CSV table of C-alpha atoms in Angstrom, one decimal:
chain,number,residue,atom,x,y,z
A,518,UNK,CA,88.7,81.3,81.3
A,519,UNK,CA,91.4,83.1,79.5
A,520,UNK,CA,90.8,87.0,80.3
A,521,UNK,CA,92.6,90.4,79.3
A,522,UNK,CA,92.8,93.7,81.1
A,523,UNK,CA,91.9,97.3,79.1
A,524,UNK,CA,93.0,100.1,80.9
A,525,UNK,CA,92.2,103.8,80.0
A,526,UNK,CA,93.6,106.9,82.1
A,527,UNK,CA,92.5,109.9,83.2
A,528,UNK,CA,94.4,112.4,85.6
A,529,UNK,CA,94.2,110.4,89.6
A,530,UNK,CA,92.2,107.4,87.6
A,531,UNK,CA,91.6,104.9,85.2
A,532,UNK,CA,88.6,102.6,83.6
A,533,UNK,CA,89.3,98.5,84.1
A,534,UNK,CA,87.5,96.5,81.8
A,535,UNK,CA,88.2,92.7,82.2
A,536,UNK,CA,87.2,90.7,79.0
A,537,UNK,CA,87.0,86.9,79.1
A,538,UNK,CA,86.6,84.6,76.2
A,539,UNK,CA,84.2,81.5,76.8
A,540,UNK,CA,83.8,79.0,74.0
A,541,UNK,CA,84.6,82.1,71.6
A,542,UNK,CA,82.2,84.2,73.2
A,543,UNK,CA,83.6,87.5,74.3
A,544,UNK,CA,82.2,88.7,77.9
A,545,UNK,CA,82.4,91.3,80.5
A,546,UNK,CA,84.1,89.7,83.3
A,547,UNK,CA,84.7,93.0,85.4
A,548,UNK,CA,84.9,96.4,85.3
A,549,UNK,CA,85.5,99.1,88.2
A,550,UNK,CA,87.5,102.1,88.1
A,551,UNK,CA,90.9,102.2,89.8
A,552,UNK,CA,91.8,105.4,92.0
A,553,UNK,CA,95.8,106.0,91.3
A,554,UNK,CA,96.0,109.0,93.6
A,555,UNK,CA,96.6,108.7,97.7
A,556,UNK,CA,95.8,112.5,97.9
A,557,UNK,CA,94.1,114.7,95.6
A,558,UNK,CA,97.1,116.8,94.3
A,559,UNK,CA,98.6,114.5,92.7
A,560,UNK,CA,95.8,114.2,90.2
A,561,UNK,CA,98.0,117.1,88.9
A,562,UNK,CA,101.1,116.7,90.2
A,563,UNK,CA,102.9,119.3,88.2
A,564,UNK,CA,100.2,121.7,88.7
A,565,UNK,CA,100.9,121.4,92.5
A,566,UNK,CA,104.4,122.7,91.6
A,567,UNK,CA,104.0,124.9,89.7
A,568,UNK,CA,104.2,127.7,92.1
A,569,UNK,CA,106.9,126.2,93.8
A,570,UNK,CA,110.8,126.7,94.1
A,571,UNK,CA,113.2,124.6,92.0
A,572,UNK,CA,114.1,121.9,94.1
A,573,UNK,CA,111.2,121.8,96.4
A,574,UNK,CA,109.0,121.4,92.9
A,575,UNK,CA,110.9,118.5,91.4
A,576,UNK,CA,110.5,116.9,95.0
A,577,UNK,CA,106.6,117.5,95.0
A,578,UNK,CA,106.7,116.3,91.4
A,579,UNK,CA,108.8,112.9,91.7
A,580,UNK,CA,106.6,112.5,95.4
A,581,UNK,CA,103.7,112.3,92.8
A,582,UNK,CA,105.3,110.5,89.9
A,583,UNK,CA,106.3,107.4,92.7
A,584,UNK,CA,102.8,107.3,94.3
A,585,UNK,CA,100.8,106.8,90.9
A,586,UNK,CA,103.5,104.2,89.9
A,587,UNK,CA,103.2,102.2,93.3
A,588,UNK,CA,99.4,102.4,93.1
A,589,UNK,CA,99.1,101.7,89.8
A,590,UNK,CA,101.2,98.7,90.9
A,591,UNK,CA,99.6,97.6,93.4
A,592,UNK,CA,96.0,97.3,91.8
A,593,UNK,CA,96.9,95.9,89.0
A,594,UNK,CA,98.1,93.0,91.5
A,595,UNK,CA,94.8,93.3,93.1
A,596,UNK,CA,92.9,93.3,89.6
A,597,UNK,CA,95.0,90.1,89.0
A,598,UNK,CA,94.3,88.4,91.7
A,599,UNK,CA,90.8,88.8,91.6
A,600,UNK,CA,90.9,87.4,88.6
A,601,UNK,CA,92.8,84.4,89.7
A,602,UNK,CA,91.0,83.9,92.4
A,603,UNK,CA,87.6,82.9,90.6
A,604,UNK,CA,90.3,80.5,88.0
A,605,UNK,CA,91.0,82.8,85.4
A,606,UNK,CA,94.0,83.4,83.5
A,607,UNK,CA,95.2,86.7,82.9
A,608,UNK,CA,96.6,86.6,79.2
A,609,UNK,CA,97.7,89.9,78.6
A,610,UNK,CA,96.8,94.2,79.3
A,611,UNK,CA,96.1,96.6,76.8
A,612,UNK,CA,96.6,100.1,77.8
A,613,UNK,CA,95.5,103.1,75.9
A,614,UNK,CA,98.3,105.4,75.5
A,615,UNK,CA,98.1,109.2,73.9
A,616,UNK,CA,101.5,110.6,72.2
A,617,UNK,CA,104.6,110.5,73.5
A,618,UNK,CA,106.6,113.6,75.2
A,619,UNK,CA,110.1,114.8,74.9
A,620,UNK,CA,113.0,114.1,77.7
A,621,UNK,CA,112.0,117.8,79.3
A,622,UNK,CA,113.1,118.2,83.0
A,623,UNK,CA,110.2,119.3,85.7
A,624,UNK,CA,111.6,123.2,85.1
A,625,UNK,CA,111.0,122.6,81.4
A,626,UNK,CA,107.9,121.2,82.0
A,627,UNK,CA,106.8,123.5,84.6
A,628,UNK,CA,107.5,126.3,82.4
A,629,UNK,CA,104.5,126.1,79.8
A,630,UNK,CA,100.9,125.4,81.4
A,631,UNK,CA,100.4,123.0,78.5
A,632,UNK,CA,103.4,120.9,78.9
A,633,UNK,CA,102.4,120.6,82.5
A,634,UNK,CA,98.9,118.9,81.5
A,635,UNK,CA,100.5,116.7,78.7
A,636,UNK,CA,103.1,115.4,81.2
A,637,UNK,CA,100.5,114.4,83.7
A,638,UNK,CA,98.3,112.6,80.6
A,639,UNK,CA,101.7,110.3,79.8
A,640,UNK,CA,102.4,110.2,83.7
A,641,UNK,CA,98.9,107.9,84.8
A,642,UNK,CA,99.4,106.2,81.3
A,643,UNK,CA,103.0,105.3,81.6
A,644,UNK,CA,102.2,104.0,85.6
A,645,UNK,CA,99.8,101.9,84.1
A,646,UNK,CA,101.8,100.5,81.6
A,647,UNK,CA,105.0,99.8,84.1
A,648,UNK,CA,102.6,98.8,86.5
A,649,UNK,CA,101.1,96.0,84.6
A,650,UNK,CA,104.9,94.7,83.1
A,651,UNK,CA,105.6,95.0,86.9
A,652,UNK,CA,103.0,92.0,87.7
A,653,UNK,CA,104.3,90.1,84.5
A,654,UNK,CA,101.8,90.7,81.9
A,655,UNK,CA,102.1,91.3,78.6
A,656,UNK,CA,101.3,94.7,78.0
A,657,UNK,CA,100.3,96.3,74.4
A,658,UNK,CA,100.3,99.4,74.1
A,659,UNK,CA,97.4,100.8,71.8
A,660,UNK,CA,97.1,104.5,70.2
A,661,UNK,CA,94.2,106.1,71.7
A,662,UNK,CA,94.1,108.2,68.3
A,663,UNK,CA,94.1,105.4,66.1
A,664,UNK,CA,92.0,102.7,68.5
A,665,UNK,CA,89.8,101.0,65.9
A,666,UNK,CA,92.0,101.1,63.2
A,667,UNK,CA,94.7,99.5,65.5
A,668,UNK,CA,92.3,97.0,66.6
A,669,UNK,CA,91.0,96.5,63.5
A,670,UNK,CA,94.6,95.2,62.1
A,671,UNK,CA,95.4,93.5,65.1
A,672,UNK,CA,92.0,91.3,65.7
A,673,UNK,CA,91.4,91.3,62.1
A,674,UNK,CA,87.5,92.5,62.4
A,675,UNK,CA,86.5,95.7,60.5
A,676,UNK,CA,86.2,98.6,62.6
A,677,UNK,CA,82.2,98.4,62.0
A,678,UNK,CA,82.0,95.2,63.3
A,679,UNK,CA,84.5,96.0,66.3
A,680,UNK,CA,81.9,98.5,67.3
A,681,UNK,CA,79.4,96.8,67.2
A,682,UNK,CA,80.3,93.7,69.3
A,683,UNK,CA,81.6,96.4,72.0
A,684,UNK,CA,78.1,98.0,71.8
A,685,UNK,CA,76.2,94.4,72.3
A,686,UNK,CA,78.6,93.6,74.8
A,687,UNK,CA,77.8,97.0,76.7
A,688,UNK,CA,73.9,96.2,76.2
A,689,UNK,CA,74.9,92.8,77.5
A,690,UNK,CA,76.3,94.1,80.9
A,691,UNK,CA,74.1,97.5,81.1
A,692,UNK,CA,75.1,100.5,82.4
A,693,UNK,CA,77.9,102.9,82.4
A,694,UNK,CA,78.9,101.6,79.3
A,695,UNK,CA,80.5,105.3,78.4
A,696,UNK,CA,83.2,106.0,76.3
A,697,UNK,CA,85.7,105.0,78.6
A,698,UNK,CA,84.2,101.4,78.9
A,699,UNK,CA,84.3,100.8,75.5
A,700,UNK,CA,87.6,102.0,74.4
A,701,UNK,CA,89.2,99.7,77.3
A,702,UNK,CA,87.3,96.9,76.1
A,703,UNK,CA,88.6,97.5,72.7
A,704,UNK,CA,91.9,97.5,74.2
A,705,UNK,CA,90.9,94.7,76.2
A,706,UNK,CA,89.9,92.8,72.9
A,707,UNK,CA,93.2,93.3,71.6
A,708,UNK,CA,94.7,91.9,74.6
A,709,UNK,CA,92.9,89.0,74.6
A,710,UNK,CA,93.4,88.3,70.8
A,711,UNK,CA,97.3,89.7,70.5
A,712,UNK,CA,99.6,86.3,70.1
């Protein structure tokens, strides 16, 4: 079956919903949550710099920035193959991004507490992005702030009815079926339906 990825970050994480479509029937064909963190700093990986000197803090930083990339890598690969494995066809991966950031450098950054948590928001977003164009799919990337209305333009359903087939298809699969679930099936949807 043809299937798409939705992928929704948090800080170390993200939510994986799989979608399949089968004889135009929209289904569930995984979700899991992927860990993109070896070691619990670099969750926050400017936070862990932040009392740090200059050079020693743009090591810890790109040390942290290079580990969510390579992980994010590597399980989309796994999250692909799985797929494969059971004859699926992976078609595309939505990824829910936030706002972009300017060009500052890690002292720039480090400098204002709240520039610090909106880089590591784009960080995990940006990995999973990169890592899915890494294992050759075709990656949209969806405003978080705008999901249904994006989706709604792209799949051409009414946000209404967008919400309601991702609540049936969350009744459909049970619990958790949270917020995360059901704004990467959305962007799984897209995915699935994006030419």
């Amino acid at each position: 079956m043809k299937v798409a990825f939705g992928l929704k970050a948090h800080s170390g994480w993200a939510a994986l919903i799989v979608l399949g479509s089968e004889d135009g029937e929209i289904v569930v064909v995984d979700r899991r949550r992927i860990e993109l963190v070896e070691e619990e700093w670099q969750k926050q990986p400017y936070h862990a710099a932040e009392e740090l000197e200059s050079n020693e803090a743009r090591r810890v930083v790109g040390r942290g920035v290079k580990s969510a990339y390579k992980i994010s890598r590597k399980e989309i690969s796994a999250a692909v193959k799985r797929a494969e494995r059971v004859g699926h066809r992976v078609v595309g991966c939505g990824v829910l991004m936030g706002e972009s950031m300017p060009d500052w450098t890690v002292a720039q950054i480090l400098a204002v507490h709240f520039r610090m948590h909106k880089a590591e928001g784009v960080l995990f977003r940006e990995a999973l992005a990169t890592g899915a164009e890494e294992n050759k799919l075709k990656v949209i990337r969806v405003p978080e702030k705008e999901l249904y209305e994006f989706a709604a333009r792209l799949v051409g359903h009414s946000a209404l009815t967008l919400h309601a087939q991702v609540a049936a298809l969350g009744k459909a699969i049970g619990p958790p079926w949270g917020r995360d679930q059901k704004d990467s099936a959305v962007a799984a949807l897209i995915a699935l339906n994006s030419k």
